[in-house]
Amino acid sequence: MPPLPEFRLEKHFTRWEFAARYHLTASDAQTLSLAELLALADDDGRERWESLHLGYGETFGLRALREAVADTYEHVAAEDVLCFAGAEEALYLAMTTLLDAGDHVVVVTPGYQAAETVPLSVCEVSGVALRADEGWALDVDAVEAALRPNTRMVSVNFPNNPTGAVPDLDTWTRLVRLCDERGLWLFSDEVYRGLESGPSLPQAADLSPRALSLNVMSKAYGLPGLRIGWIACRDRTLLSRLDGAKHYTSICNSAPSEVLALIALRARDRVLGRNRAIVAENLPVFDAFFARFPELFEWAPPQGGCVAYPRYLGADGVEAMCADLVEREGVLLLPASIYRSELTPTPTDRFRVGVGRFAPEEGLERWADWLEKRR
């Protein structure tokens, strides 16, 4: 496998994530403190935490954790769940284990860089762009047209990062049906599920035995420090292959993190309800900010998740705007270059903003003052 390219997002965050004063591009919901999370524990979760021994765990993940994960699905059992050290390990092992050099993958763009660069390191990959002029709509006809005789997988991410797009139910079920009819794996990144403005789509693993549903405690749950993710898939032979691959990476998950993830999942209605409320409270604040500068921005709130992808109309361009803003005012955004694709054209005038953190007002006001000075 050839060396992977520089991970643009992580390189940018290495420089700015903890140096910038105002993190207005965060992709995760507001984090819970350890005390807040433990306060949500049931009796069993509290006992597990207080009596925890720091030994090795099961490669597949703590049985009770996998049962709690399975409870978030309609047709998935604990045996259909394999836990990983975050979503990135799961994505990496799925692509490098299930794909061979002669295969072909279709990836929907824009999206998380690893979703295209990891399969590109293994095999041929084609891209299908969401339709920005139609609210980032998914074009299933374009996905079908991109399929080849050697296509093995279609990879998607909904609610989408960075656009916040969610396809309608008919479009989603049509994509699942297409993959089933062609005998393809559907790799479905669902890490923002639970933060939709409307009903959640059915999870891919519930709709098809060939689908892999990726999720994690990091995004919708707001617990990235746990580093607990999973793949749910009803093809247990496939999961066994991924389990074997995991023996060469993390081997097993952090035992404390598994117990804390179990506590959060058992309290998921409260955790997700809290995070949806933060997004709902923040959206009018962002609406008002962008309404102050109609000549500079085209803004639409996300349909799901806690990130959005507005357009910047300023003459200086989005790259200069983001660079100047963080260097001069400490306000961090992600410019379009972070989301460029090797597979399809992607917009060059967009930037990612996060709407899931507490109290964005101070950062937005700093940004507004900077914009006012430039008028």
Tab-separated table of N, CA, C and O in Angstrom, residues 180-276:
chain	number	residue	atom	x	y	z
A	180	ASP	N	-27.916	-3.393	-2.847
A	180	ASP	CA	-28.344	-4.782	-2.674
A	180	ASP	C	-28.474	-5.492	-4.017
A	180	ASP	O	-28.021	-6.637	-4.181
A	181	GLU	N	-29.100	-4.829	-4.972
A	181	GLU	CA	-29.328	-5.453	-6.280
A	181	GLU	C	-28.022	-5.764	-7.002
A	181	GLU	O	-27.927	-6.745	-7.732
A	182	ARG	N	-27.003	-4.912	-6.777
A	182	ARG	CA	-25.701	-5.112	-7.445
A	182	ARG	C	-24.731	-5.925	-6.596
A	182	ARG	O	-23.594	-6.157	-7.024
A	183	GLY	N	-25.154	-6.352	-5.403
A	183	GLY	CA	-24.277	-7.137	-4.550
A	183	GLY	C	-23.113	-6.354	-3.997
A	183	GLY	O	-22.009	-6.904	-3.801
A	184	LEU	N	-23.319	-5.067	-3.705
A	184	LEU	CA	-22.255	-4.181	-3.232
A	184	LEU	C	-22.349	-3.976	-1.727
A	184	LEU	O	-23.443	-3.984	-1.155
A	185	TRP	N	-21.214	-3.749	-1.096
A	185	TRP	CA	-21.219	-3.273	0.267
A	185	TRP	C	-21.570	-1.792	0.265
A	185	TRP	O	-21.058	-1.017	-0.552
A	186	LEU	N	-22.431	-1.401	1.171
A	186	LEU	CA	-22.714	0.010	1.393
A	186	LEU	C	-22.050	0.397	2.704
A	186	LEU	O	-22.449	-0.059	3.775
A	187	PHE	N	-21.020	1.239	2.616
A	187	PHE	CA	-20.335	1.740	3.807
A	187	PHE	C	-20.968	3.073	4.163
A	187	PHE	O	-20.815	4.064	3.443
A	188	SER	N	-21.688	3.102	5.276
A	188	SER	CA	-22.497	4.256	5.642
A	188	SER	C	-21.980	4.892	6.930
A	188	SER	O	-22.144	4.328	8.014
A	189	ASP	N	-21.353	6.044	6.783
A	189	ASP	CA	-20.847	6.809	7.921
A	189	ASP	C	-22.028	7.573	8.518
A	189	ASP	O	-22.545	8.512	7.917
A	190	GLU	N	-22.444	7.177	9.727
A	190	GLU	CA	-23.638	7.730	10.373
A	190	GLU	C	-23.307	8.415	11.699
A	190	GLU	O	-24.121	8.442	12.628
A	191	VAL	N	-22.114	9.019	11.773
A	191	VAL	CA	-21.618	9.521	13.051
A	191	VAL	C	-22.398	10.725	13.570
A	191	VAL	O	-22.289	11.063	14.760
A	192	TYR	N	-23.180	11.378	12.714
A	192	TYR	CA	-23.992	12.521	13.164
A	192	TYR	C	-25.457	12.149	13.370
A	192	TYR	O	-26.283	13.025	13.639
A	193	ARG	N	-25.775	10.868	13.237
A	193	ARG	CA	-27.164	10.475	13.412
A	193	ARG	C	-27.624	10.787	14.840
A	193	ARG	O	-26.928	10.506	15.805
A	194	GLY	N	-28.811	11.361	14.954
A	194	GLY	CA	-29.342	11.758	16.240
A	194	GLY	C	-29.382	13.255	16.431
A	194	GLY	O	-30.006	13.754	17.370
A	195	LEU	N	-28.729	14.003	15.520
A	195	LEU	CA	-28.744	15.464	15.583
A	195	LEU	C	-29.489	16.073	14.398
A	195	LEU	O	-29.229	17.205	14.011
A	196	GLU	N	-30.427	15.323	13.820
A	196	GLU	CA	-31.188	15.837	12.688
A	196	GLU	C	-32.246	16.836	13.151
A	196	GLU	O	-32.759	16.754	14.275
A	197	SER	N	-32.601	17.753	12.260
A	197	SER	CA	-33.696	18.687	12.549
A	197	SER	C	-35.054	18.023	12.375
A	197	SER	O	-36.062	18.509	12.893
A	198	GLY	N	-35.105	16.921	11.634
A	198	GLY	CA	-36.325	16.135	11.449
A	198	GLY	C	-36.065	14.695	11.836
A	198	GLY	O	-35.091	14.387	12.540
A	199	PRO	N	-36.916	13.766	11.383
A	199	PRO	CA	-36.720	12.353	11.717
A	199	PRO	C	-35.397	11.818	11.172
A	199	PRO	O	-34.937	12.231	10.103
A	200	SER	N	-34.784	10.900	11.893
A	200	SER	CA	-33.555	10.251	11.441
A	200	SER	C	-33.878	9.234	10.357
A	200	SER	O	-34.925	8.578	10.386
A	201	LEU	N	-32.955	9.094	9.412
A	201	LEU	CA	-33.093	8.036	8.424
A	201	LEU	C	-32.881	6.670	9.080
A	201	LEU	O	-32.157	6.561	10.081
A	202	PRO	N	-33.491	5.616	8.536
A	202	PRO	CA	-33.147	4.273	9.020
A	202	PRO	C	-31.659	4.025	8.802
A	202	PRO	O	-31.073	4.456	7.810
A	203	GLN	N	-31.032	3.336	9.741
A	203	GLN	CA	-29.611	3.058	9.607
A	203	GLN	C	-29.394	1.955	8.566
A	203	GLN	O	-30.181	1.025	8.443
A	204	ALA	N	-28.296	2.086	7.843
A	204	ALA	CA	-28.046	1.187	6.723
A	204	ALA	C	-28.022	-0.268	7.151
A	204	ALA	O	-28.545	-1.146	6.459
A	205	ALA	N	-27.420	-0.544	8.311
A	205	ALA	CA	-27.328	-1.935	8.772
A	205	ALA	C	-28.690	-2.528	9.092
A	205	ALA	O	-28.846	-3.751	9.097
A	206	ASP	N	-29.675	-1.686	9.378
A	206	ASP	CA	-31.035	-2.175	9.589
A	206	ASP	C	-31.723	-2.505	8.278
A	206	ASP	O	-32.628	-3.349	8.235
A	207	LEU	N	-31.313	-1.827	7.198
A	207	LEU	CA	-31.997	-1.984	5.919
A	207	LEU	C	-31.414	-3.073	5.049
A	207	LEU	O	-32.100	-3.598	4.173
A	208	SER	N	-30.147	-3.418	5.276
A	208	SER	CA	-29.494	-4.397	4.408
A	208	SER	C	-28.467	-5.216	5.176
A	208	SER	O	-27.672	-4.655	5.936
A	209	PRO	N	-28.437	-6.528	4.959
A	209	PRO	CA	-27.419	-7.363	5.612
A	209	PRO	C	-26.023	-7.132	5.048
A	209	PRO	O	-25.040	-7.581	5.642
A	210	ARG	N	-25.909	-6.420	3.903
A	210	ARG	CA	-24.603	-6.146	3.301
A	210	ARG	C	-24.085	-4.760	3.661
A	210	ARG	O	-22.992	-4.388	3.237
A	211	ALA	N	-24.839	-4.013	4.415
A	211	ALA	CA	-24.432	-2.655	4.751
A	211	ALA	C	-23.609	-2.629	6.030
A	211	ALA	O	-23.850	-3.404	6.962
A	212	LEU	N	-22.659	-1.707	6.068
A	212	LEU	CA	-21.852	-1.460	7.254
A	212	LEU	C	-22.209	-0.067	7.773
A	212	LEU	O	-22.006	0.934	7.078
A	213	SER	N	-22.753	0.004	8.971
A	213	SER	CA	-23.069	1.288	9.596
A	213	SER	C	-21.935	1.665	10.543
A	213	SER	O	-21.652	0.949	11.504
A	214	LEU	N	-21.307	2.802	10.266
A	214	LEU	CA	-20.232	3.325	11.108
A	214	LEU	C	-20.793	4.366	12.059
A	214	LEU	O	-21.536	5.261	11.643
A	215	ASN	N	-20.445	4.253	13.339
A	215	ASN	CA	-20.831	5.282	14.293
A	215	ASN	C	-19.755	5.409	15.354
A	215	ASN	O	-18.817	4.605	15.410
A	216	VAL	N	-19.894	6.423	16.220
A	216	VAL	CA	-18.843	6.750	17.171
A	216	VAL	C	-19.447	7.587	18.292
A	216	VAL	O	-20.494	8.229	18.107
A	217	MET	N	-18.795	7.611	19.430
A	217	MET	CA	-19.248	8.452	20.543
A	217	MET	C	-18.826	9.909	20.374
A	217	MET	O	-19.221	10.768	21.166
A	218	SER	N	-18.042	10.217	19.343
A	218	SER	CA	-17.400	11.525	19.229
A	218	SER	C	-18.321	12.652	18.813
A	218	SER	O	-18.227	13.755	19.357
A	219	LYS	N	-19.186	12.450	17.839
A	219	LYS	CA	-19.848	13.565	17.167
A	219	LYS	C	-21.200	13.893	17.795
A	219	LYS	O	-21.338	14.865	18.524
A	220	ALA	N	-22.234	13.096	17.496
A	220	ALA	CA	-23.568	13.400	18.029
A	220	ALA	C	-23.595	13.310	19.555
A	220	ALA	O	-24.304	14.080	20.217
A	221	TYR	N	-22.819	12.382	20.123
A	221	TYR	CA	-22.817	12.213	21.578
A	221	TYR	C	-21.903	13.218	22.282
A	221	TYR	O	-21.984	13.383	23.500
A	222	GLY	N	-20.994	13.848	21.532
A	222	GLY	CA	-20.118	14.838	22.125
A	222	GLY	C	-19.100	14.271	23.089
A	222	GLY	O	-18.724	14.922	24.056
A	223	LEU	N	-18.586	13.060	22.797
A	223	LEU	CA	-17.637	12.403	23.705
A	223	LEU	C	-16.411	11.896	22.935
A	223	LEU	O	-16.060	10.712	23.007
A	224	PRO	N	-15.735	12.782	22.192
A	224	PRO	CA	-14.604	12.319	21.381
A	224	PRO	C	-13.436	11.794	22.190
A	224	PRO	O	-12.653	10.975	21.703
A	225	GLY	N	-13.287	12.253	23.436
A	225	GLY	CA	-12.180	11.791	24.254
A	225	GLY	C	-12.256	10.321	24.632
A	225	GLY	O	-11.247	9.744	25.041
A	226	LEU	N	-13.425	9.709	24.461
A	226	LEU	CA	-13.548	8.278	24.774
A	226	LEU	C	-12.868	7.410	23.726
A	226	LEU	O	-12.439	6.288	24.026
A	227	ARG	N	-12.813	7.891	22.484
A	227	ARG	CA	-12.232	7.119	21.377
A	227	ARG	C	-12.899	5.751	21.251
A	227	ARG	O	-12.235	4.712	21.143
A	228	ILE	N	-14.213	5.738	21.235
A	228	ILE	CA	-14.985	4.509	21.052
A	228	ILE	C	-15.891	4.676	19.838
A	228	ILE	O	-16.743	5.568	19.792
A	229	GLY	N	-15.676	3.824	18.849
A	229	GLY	CA	-16.545	3.768	17.676
A	229	GLY	C	-16.931	2.335	17.401
A	229	GLY	O	-16.523	1.414	18.125
A	230	TRP	N	-17.720	2.126	16.349
A	230	TRP	CA	-18.123	0.755	16.018
A	230	TRP	C	-18.614	0.661	14.578
A	230	TRP	O	-18.976	1.659	13.951
A	231	ILE	N	-18.591	-0.547	14.091
A	231	ILE	CA	-19.277	-0.916	12.850
A	231	ILE	C	-20.340	-1.933	13.210
A	231	ILE	O	-20.066	-2.914	13.916
A	232	ALA	N	-21.551	-1.683	12.741
A	232	ALA	CA	-22.647	-2.644	12.851
A	232	ALA	C	-22.889	-3.242	11.471
A	232	ALA	O	-23.047	-2.501	10.492
A	233	CYS	N	-22.896	-4.548	11.399
A	233	CYS	CA	-23.116	-5.238	10.122
A	233	CYS	C	-23.623	-6.640	10.412
A	233	CYS	O	-23.071	-7.347	11.268
A	234	ARG	N	-24.678	-7.040	9.698
A	234	ARG	CA	-25.270	-8.357	9.949
A	234	ARG	C	-24.554	-9.491	9.227
A	234	ARG	O	-24.917	-10.659	9.373
A	235	ASP	N	-23.511	-9.150	8.438
A	235	ASP	CA	-22.660	-10.162	7.821
A	235	ASP	C	-21.531	-10.475	8.812
A	235	ASP	O	-20.527	-9.773	8.885
A	236	ARG	N	-21.695	-11.539	9.588
A	236	ARG	CA	-20.750	-11.824	10.663
A	236	ARG	C	-19.426	-12.367	10.141
A	236	ARG	O	-18.388	-12.240	10.812
A	237	THR	N	-19.418	-12.940	8.936
A	237	THR	CA	-18.148	-13.341	8.318
A	237	THR	C	-17.314	-12.112	8.023
A	237	THR	O	-16.100	-12.089	8.251
A	238	LEU	N	-17.955	-11.078	7.527
A	238	LEU	CA	-17.271	-9.816	7.270
A	238	LEU	C	-16.719	-9.233	8.573
A	238	LEU	O	-15.566	-8.798	8.643
A	239	LEU	N	-17.535	-9.222	9.630
A	239	LEU	CA	-17.073	-8.700	10.914
A	239	LEU	C	-15.892	-9.498	11.445
A	239	LEU	O	-14.975	-8.947	12.057
A	240	SER	N	-15.883	-10.792	11.218
A	240	SER	CA	-14.777	-11.630	11.665
A	240	SER	C	-13.481	-11.233	10.974
A	240	SER	O	-12.400	-11.225	11.588
A	241	ARG	N	-13.570	-10.880	9.695
A	241	ARG	CA	-12.383	-10.409	8.975
A	241	ARG	C	-11.872	-9.109	9.582
A	241	ARG	O	-10.657	-8.923	9.748
A	242	LEU	N	-12.787	-8.207	9.913
A	242	LEU	CA	-12.380	-6.937	10.512
A	242	LEU	C	-11.800	-7.157	11.907
A	242	LEU	O	-10.856	-6.466	12.318
A	243	ASP	N	-12.352	-8.107	12.642
A	243	ASP	CA	-11.822	-8.446	13.959
A	243	ASP	C	-10.375	-8.919	13.835
A	243	ASP	O	-9.500	-8.519	14.615
A	244	GLY	N	-10.102	-9.760	12.833
A	244	GLY	CA	-8.732	-10.224	12.616
A	244	GLY	C	-7.790	-9.085	12.279
A	244	GLY	O	-6.632	-9.061	12.732
A	245	ALA	N	-8.273	-8.115	11.505
A	245	ALA	CA	-7.441	-6.955	11.168
A	245	ALA	C	-7.170	-6.102	12.400
A	245	ALA	O	-6.071	-5.549	12.561
A	246	LYS	N	-8.153	-6.006	13.272
A	246	LYS	CA	-7.990	-5.185	14.483
A	246	LYS	C	-6.914	-5.750	15.405
A	246	LYS	O	-6.326	-5.014	16.202
A	247	HIS	N	-6.609	-7.036	15.280
A	247	HIS	CA	-5.535	-7.629	16.079
A	247	HIS	C	-4.191	-6.972	15.788
A	247	HIS	O	-3.264	-7.066	16.608
A	248	TYR	N	-4.071	-6.319	14.633
A	248	TYR	CA	-2.821	-5.667	14.255
A	248	TYR	C	-2.826	-4.169	14.546
A	248	TYR	O	-1.843	-3.478	14.262
A	249	THR	N	-3.924	-3.641	15.085
A	249	THR	CA	-3.973	-2.211	15.384
A	249	THR	C	-4.199	-2.025	16.885
A	249	THR	O	-3.289	-2.239	17.673
A	250	SER	N	-5.390	-1.685	17.305
A	250	SER	CA	-5.610	-1.395	18.723
A	250	SER	C	-5.765	-2.638	19.587
A	250	SER	O	-5.659	-2.566	20.810
A	251	ILE	N	-6.028	-3.795	18.981
A	251	ILE	CA	-6.274	-5.084	19.646
A	251	ILE	C	-7.581	-5.047	20.454
A	251	ILE	O	-8.476	-5.840	20.233
A	252	CYS	N	-7.664	-4.155	21.418
A	252	CYS	CA	-8.890	-3.991	22.184
A	252	CYS	C	-9.015	-2.523	22.563
A	252	CYS	O	-8.065	-1.750	22.424
A	253	ASN	N	-10.186	-2.150	23.038
A	253	ASN	CA	-10.434	-0.757	23.374
A	253	ASN	C	-10.027	-0.462	24.814
A	253	ASN	O	-9.790	-1.373	25.616
A	254	SER	N	-9.972	0.821	25.148
A	254	SER	CA	-9.707	1.247	26.518
A	254	SER	C	-10.850	0.803	27.422
A	254	SER	O	-12.012	1.121	27.171
A	255	ALA	N	-10.522	0.082	28.480
A	255	ALA	CA	-11.559	-0.427	29.394
A	255	ALA	C	-12.348	0.706	30.054
A	255	ALA	O	-13.588	0.645	30.113
A	256	PRO	N	-11.718	1.768	30.570
A	256	PRO	CA	-12.514	2.867	31.126
A	256	PRO	C	-13.421	3.514	30.093
A	256	PRO	O	-14.572	3.851	30.388
A	257	SER	N	-12.917	3.672	28.876
A	257	SER	CA	-13.727	4.291	27.826
A	257	SER	C	-14.948	3.450	27.481
A	257	SER	O	-16.023	3.982	27.203
A	258	GLU	N	-14.774	2.125	27.493
A	258	GLU	CA	-15.916	1.264	27.189
A	258	GLU	C	-17.019	1.425	28.229
A	258	GLU	O	-18.205	1.488	27.879
A	259	VAL	N	-16.649	1.493	29.489
A	259	VAL	CA	-17.668	1.653	30.537
A	259	VAL	C	-18.343	3.016	30.425
A	259	VAL	O	-19.570	3.136	30.544
A	260	LEU	N	-17.564	4.058	30.153
A	260	LEU	CA	-18.151	5.396	30.018
A	260	LEU	C	-19.051	5.479	28.784
A	260	LEU	O	-20.109	6.117	28.810
A	261	ALA	N	-18.648	4.824	27.697
A	261	ALA	CA	-19.500	4.778	26.510
A	261	ALA	C	-20.794	4.029	26.801
A	261	ALA	O	-21.880	4.418	26.337
A	262	LEU	N	-20.705	2.943	27.558
A	262	LEU	CA	-21.896	2.189	27.957
A	262	LEU	C	-22.856	3.078	28.737
A	262	LEU	O	-24.071	3.085	28.490
A	263	ILE	N	-22.327	3.851	29.678
A	263	ILE	CA	-23.163	4.763	30.470
A	263	ILE	C	-23.857	5.765	29.557
A	263	ILE	O	-25.066	6.022	29.680
A	264	ALA	N	-23.110	6.339	28.609
A	264	ALA	CA	-23.690	7.338	27.707
A	264	ALA	C	-24.753	6.736	26.803
A	264	ALA	O	-25.810	7.346	26.560
A	265	LEU	N	-24.510	5.541	26.289
A	265	LEU	CA	-25.477	4.918	25.393
A	265	LEU	C	-26.762	4.542	26.129
A	265	LEU	O	-27.860	4.645	25.568
A	266	ARG	N	-26.640	4.089	27.360
A	266	ARG	CA	-27.845	3.783	28.135
A	266	ARG	C	-28.644	5.052	28.445
A	266	ARG	O	-29.860	4.978	28.681
A	267	ALA	N	-27.966	6.196	28.452
A	267	ALA	CA	-28.630	7.485	28.690
A	267	ALA	C	-28.740	8.283	27.394
A	267	ALA	O	-28.824	9.517	27.423
A	268	ARG	N	-28.752	7.580	26.244
A	268	ARG	CA	-28.641	8.275	24.960
A	268	ARG	C	-29.765	9.272	24.710
A	268	ARG	O	-29.537	10.307	24.067
A	269	ASP	N	-30.978	8.992	25.169
A	269	ASP	CA	-32.065	9.939	24.927
A	269	ASP	C	-31.763	11.283	25.583
A	269	ASP	O	-32.019	12.342	25.006
A	270	ARG	N	-31.195	11.236	26.800
A	270	ARG	CA	-30.867	12.486	27.491
A	270	ARG	C	-29.647	13.166	26.852
A	270	ARG	O	-29.630	14.394	26.694
A	271	VAL	N	-28.640	12.362	26.481
A	271	VAL	CA	-27.433	12.943	25.899
A	271	VAL	C	-27.747	13.580	24.544
A	271	VAL	O	-27.386	14.736	24.277
A	272	LEU	N	-28.424	12.837	23.679
A	272	LEU	CA	-28.746	13.373	22.360
A	272	LEU	C	-29.753	14.515	22.451
A	272	LEU	O	-29.670	15.492	21.692
A	273	GLY	N	-30.702	14.413	23.390
A	273	GLY	CA	-31.661	15.503	23.578
A	273	GLY	C	-30.963	16.785	23.994
A	273	GLY	O	-31.282	17.882	23.512
A	274	ARG	N	-30.007	16.665	24.912
A	274	ARG	CA	-29.201	17.822	25.323
A	274	ARG	C	-28.495	18.447	24.132
A	274	ARG	O	-28.498	19.675	23.948
A	275	ASN	N	-27.861	17.612	23.297
A	275	ASN	CA	-27.065	18.133	22.191
A	275	ASN	C	-27.933	18.721	21.085
A	275	ASN	O	-27.565	19.726	20.459
A	276	ARG	N	-29.089	18.113	20.835
A	276	ARG	CA	-30.027	18.721	19.866
A	276	ARG	C	-30.496	20.084	20.365
A	276	ARG	O	-30.664	21.020	19.570
